Coordinates of C-alpha atoms in Angstrom, one line a residue:
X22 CA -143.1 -72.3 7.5
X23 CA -146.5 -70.8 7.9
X24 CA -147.0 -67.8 5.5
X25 CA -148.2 -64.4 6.7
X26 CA -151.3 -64.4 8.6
X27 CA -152.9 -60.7 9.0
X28 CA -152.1 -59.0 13.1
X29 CA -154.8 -60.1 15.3
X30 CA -155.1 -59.1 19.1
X31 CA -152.3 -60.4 21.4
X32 CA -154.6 -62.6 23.4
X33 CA -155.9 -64.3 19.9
X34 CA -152.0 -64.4 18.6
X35 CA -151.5 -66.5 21.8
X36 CA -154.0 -68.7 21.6
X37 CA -153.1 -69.6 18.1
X38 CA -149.7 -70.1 18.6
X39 CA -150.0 -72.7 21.4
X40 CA -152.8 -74.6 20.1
X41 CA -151.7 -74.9 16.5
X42 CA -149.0 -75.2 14.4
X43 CA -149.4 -73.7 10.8
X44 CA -150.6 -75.7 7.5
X45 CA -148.7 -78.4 6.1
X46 CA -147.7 -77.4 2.6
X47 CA -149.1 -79.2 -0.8
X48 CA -147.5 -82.6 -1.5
X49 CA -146.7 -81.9 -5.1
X50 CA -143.3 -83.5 -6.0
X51 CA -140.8 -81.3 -6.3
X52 CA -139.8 -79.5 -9.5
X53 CA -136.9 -79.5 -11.4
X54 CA -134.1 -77.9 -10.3
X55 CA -133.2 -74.3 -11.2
X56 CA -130.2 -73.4 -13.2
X57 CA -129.3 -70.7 -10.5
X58 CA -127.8 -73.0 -7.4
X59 CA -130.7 -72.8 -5.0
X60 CA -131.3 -73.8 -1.6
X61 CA -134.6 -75.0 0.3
X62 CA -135.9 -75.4 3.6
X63 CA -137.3 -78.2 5.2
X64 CA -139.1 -79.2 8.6
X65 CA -142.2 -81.0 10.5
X66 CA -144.6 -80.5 7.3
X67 CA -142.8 -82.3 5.0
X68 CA -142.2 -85.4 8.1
X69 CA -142.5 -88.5 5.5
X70 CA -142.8 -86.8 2.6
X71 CA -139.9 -86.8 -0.6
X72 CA -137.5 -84.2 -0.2
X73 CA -135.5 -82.3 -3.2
X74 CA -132.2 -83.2 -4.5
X75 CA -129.2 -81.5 -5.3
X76 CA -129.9 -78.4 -3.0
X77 CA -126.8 -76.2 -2.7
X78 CA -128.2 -75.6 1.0
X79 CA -130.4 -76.6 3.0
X80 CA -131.9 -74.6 6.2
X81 CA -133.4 -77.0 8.7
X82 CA -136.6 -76.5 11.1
X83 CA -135.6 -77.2 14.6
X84 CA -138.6 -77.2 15.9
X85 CA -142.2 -78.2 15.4
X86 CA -144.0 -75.1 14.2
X87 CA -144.1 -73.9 18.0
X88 CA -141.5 -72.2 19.6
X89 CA -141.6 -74.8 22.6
X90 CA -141.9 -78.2 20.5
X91 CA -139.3 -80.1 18.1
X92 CA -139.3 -81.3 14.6
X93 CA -139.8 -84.9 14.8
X94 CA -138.1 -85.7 12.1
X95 CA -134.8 -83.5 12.8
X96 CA -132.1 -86.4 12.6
X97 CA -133.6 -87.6 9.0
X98 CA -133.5 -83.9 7.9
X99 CA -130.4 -83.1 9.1
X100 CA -129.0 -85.7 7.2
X101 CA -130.3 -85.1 3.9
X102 CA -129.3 -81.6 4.7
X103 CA -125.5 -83.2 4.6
X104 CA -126.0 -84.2 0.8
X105 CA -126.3 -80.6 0.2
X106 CA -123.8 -79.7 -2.4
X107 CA -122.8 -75.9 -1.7
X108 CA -121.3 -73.2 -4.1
X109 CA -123.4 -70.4 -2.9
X110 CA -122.2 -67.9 0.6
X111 CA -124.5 -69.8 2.4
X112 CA -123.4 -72.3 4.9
X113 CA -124.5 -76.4 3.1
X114 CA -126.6 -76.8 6.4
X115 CA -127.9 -74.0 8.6
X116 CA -130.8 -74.3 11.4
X117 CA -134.2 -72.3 12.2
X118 CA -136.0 -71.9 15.3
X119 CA -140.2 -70.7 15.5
X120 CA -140.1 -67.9 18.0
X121 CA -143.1 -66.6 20.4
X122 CA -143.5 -64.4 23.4
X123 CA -146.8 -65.7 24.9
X124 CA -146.2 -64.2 28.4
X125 CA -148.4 -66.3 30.9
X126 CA -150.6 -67.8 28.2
X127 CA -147.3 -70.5 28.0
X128 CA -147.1 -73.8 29.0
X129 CA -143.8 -72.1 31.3
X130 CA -142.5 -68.4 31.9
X131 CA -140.0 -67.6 33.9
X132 CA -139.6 -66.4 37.3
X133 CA -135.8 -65.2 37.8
X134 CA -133.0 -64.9 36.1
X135 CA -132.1 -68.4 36.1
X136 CA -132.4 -71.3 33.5
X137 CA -131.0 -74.4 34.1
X138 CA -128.7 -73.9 36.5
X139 CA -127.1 -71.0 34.8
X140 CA -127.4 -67.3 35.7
X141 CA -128.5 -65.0 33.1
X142 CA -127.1 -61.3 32.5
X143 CA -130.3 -60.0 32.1
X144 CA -129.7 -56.0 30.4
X145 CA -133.4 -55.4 31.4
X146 CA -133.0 -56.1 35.3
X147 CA -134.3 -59.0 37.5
X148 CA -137.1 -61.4 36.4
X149 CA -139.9 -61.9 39.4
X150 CA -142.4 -63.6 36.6
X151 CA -143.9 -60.6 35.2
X152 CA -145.0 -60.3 31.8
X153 CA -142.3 -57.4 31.2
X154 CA -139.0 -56.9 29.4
X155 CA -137.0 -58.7 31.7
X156 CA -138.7 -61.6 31.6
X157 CA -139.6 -61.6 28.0
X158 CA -135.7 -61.8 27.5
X159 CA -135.6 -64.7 30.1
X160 CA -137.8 -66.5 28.2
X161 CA -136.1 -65.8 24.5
X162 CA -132.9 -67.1 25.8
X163 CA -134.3 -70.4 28.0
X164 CA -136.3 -71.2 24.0
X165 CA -132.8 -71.0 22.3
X166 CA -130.6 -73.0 25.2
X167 CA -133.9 -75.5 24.6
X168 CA -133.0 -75.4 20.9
X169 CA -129.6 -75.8 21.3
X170 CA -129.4 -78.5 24.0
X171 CA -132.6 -80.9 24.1
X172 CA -134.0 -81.3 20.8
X173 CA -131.3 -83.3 19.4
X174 CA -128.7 -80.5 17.5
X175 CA -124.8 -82.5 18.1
X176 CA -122.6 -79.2 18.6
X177 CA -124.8 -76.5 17.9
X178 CA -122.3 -74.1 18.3
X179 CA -121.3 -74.8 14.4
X180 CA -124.5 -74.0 13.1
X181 CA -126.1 -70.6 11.6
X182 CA -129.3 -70.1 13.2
X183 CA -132.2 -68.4 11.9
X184 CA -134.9 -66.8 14.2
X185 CA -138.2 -67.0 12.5
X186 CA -140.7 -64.6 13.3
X187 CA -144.1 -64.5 11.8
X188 CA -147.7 -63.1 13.4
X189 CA -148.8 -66.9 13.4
X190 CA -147.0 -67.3 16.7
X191 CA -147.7 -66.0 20.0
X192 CA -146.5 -62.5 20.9
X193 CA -147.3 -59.4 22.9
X194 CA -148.9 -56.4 21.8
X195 CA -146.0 -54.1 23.4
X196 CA -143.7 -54.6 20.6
X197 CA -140.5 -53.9 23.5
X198 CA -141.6 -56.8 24.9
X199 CA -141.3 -58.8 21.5
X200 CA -137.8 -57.2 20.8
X201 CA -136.6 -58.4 24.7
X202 CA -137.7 -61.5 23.9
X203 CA -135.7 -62.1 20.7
X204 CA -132.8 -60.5 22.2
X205 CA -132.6 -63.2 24.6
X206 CA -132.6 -65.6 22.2
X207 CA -129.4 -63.8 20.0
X208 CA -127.5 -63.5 23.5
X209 CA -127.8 -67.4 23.6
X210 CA -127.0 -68.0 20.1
X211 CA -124.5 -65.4 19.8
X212 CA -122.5 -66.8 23.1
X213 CA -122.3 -70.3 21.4
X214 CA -121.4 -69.7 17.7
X215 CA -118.9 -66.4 18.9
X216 CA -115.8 -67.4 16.9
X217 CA -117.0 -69.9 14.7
X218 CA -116.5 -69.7 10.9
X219 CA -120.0 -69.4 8.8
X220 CA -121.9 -70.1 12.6
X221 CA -124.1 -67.1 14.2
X222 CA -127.7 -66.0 14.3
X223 CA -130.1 -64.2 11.8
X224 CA -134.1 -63.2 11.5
X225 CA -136.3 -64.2 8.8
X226 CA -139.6 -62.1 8.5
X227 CA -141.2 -60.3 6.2
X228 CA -141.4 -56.8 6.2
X229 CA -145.2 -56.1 7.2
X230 CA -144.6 -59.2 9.6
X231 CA -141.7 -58.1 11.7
X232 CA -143.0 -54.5 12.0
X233 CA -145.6 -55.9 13.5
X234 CA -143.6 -58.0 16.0
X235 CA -140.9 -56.1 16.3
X236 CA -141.8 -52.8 16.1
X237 CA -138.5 -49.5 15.3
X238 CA -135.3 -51.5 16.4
X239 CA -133.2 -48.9 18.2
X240 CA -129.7 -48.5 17.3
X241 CA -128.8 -50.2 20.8
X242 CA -130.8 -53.3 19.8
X243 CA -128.6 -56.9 19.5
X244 CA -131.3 -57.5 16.5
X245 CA -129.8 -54.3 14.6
X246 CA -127.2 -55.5 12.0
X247 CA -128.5 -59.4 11.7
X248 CA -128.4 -61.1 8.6
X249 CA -132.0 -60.9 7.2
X250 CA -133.5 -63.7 5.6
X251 CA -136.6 -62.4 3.6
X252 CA -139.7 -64.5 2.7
X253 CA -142.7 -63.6 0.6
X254 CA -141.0 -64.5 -3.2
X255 CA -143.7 -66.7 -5.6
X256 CA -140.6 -66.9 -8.0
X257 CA -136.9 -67.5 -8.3
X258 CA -137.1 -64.1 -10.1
X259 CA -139.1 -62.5 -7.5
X260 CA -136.0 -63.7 -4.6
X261 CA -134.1 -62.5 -6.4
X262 CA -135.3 -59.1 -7.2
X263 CA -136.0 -59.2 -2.8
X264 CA -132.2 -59.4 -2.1
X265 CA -132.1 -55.3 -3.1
X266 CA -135.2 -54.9 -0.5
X267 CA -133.9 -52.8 2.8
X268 CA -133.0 -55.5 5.7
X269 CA -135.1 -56.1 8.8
X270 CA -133.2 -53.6 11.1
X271 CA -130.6 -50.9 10.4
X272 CA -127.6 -51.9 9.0
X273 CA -128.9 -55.7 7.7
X274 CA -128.4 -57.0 5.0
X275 CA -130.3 -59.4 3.0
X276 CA -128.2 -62.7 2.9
X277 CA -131.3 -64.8 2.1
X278 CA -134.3 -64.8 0.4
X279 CA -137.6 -67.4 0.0
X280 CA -139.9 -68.4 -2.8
X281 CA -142.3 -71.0 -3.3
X282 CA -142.7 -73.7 -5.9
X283 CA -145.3 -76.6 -6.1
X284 CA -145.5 -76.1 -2.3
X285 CA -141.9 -76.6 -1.2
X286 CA -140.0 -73.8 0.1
X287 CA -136.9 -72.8 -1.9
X288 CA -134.0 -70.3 -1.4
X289 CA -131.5 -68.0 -3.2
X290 CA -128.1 -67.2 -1.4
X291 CA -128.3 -62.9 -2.3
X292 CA -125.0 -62.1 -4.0

């Protein structure tokens, strides 16, 4: 994943997002493995490249650093994910998605409240193509039915999935429009994982980065109470110590936290 960029102007954010696709981490082999049962995460930058062993969980990147493109190396990742060996509260494989709200700086926004073939409860009204809550939240949820359905995931609906946000992707100024957007995506996720054992939907953020984005969650807010999954750790230690750090909205709490090591990214399941 690419790691926290400073807030920029929405227009800039927009631009950046759909023309690029982060830095590929260092190609250092990986270390050995830590007493404590870790996990890591893997996607398109490490495409090619020699991935860890004995992981107790892996968290796969669905798509290609954009919220609109896929990881082309999903089905090989996905199966070294399988080898993962568990023992922590984390699900062995679990999923991540990029996020963005570019409004009409896309390559598509929507126009109704229709995405393939399906009509959309839509909590903020009709979508005519605006750049405005409604169709913010039309375009969250047609990303995540993408996710789920066309870049290759067999029954998605057993799968944890992870929203990441960060500032290096596309987003509004008008943080409501940010936090309509990502709704639409945990409506999608939440109506195919509903009922499934160790399946549903979480964020992963920073702090500083999600305020940004995100803005005050109200209380009413489908993002209030998610799993939070928090990066910015340099050190096992240092996850660990990030597990007692507040969750991204009210009443979160930290499942998941990221550190770094010789340029891989690695993860501790938060007791």
């Amino acid at each position: 994943m690419a790691r926290f960029p400073m807030k920029m102007a929405c227009t800039f954010l927009a631009l950046l997002g759909l023309l690029t696709a982060g830095a590929a981490p260092a190609t250092a082999a990986p270390p050995p493995r830590s007493p404590e049962p870790v996990g890591n995460d893997v996607s398109w930058p490490q495409c090619g490249k020699t991935l860890p062993t004995g992981q107790a969980f892996a968290i796969v990147g669905v798509t290609g650093g954009l919220a609109n493109n896929t990881n082309p190396c999903l089905a090989e990742q996905l199966a070294w994910a399988a080898g993962s060996t568990g023992g922590t509260a984390q699900p062995k494989v679990a999923l991540y998605v990029n996020t963005a709200n570019p409004g009409h700086a896309g390559t598509w926004w929507p126009t109704s409240n229709s995405y393939a073939g399906q009509q959309v409860t839509n909590p903020y009204g009709s979508c005519g193509g605006a750049v405005d809550a409604a169709c913010s939240y039309m375009y969250g949820y047609a990303k995540a039915y993408d996710d789920a359905t066309i870049r290759g995931v067999s029954n998605p609906g057993s799968y944890f999935w992870w929203l990441d946000v960060e500032t290096g992707n596309s987003w509004q100024a008008n943080t409501a429009l940010n936090r309509a957007d990502l709704e639409g995506m945990v409506a999608y996720f939440k109506s195919i994982t509903s009922g499934v054992s160790g399946a549903g939907v979480g964020i992963y953020s920073t702090g500083y980065q999600w305020g940004t984005i995100a803005g005050t969650v109200p209380s009413s807010s489908s993002l209030t109470g998610l799993p939070s999954w928090l990066a910015g750790a340099k050190t096992l230690r240092g996850a660990m110590s990030n597990c007692s750090l507040p969750g991204l909205t009210t009443g979160s709490r930290v499942s998941v936290t990221q550190y770094v090591s010789a340029g891989l990214d690695y993860d501790y399941s938060c007791p």
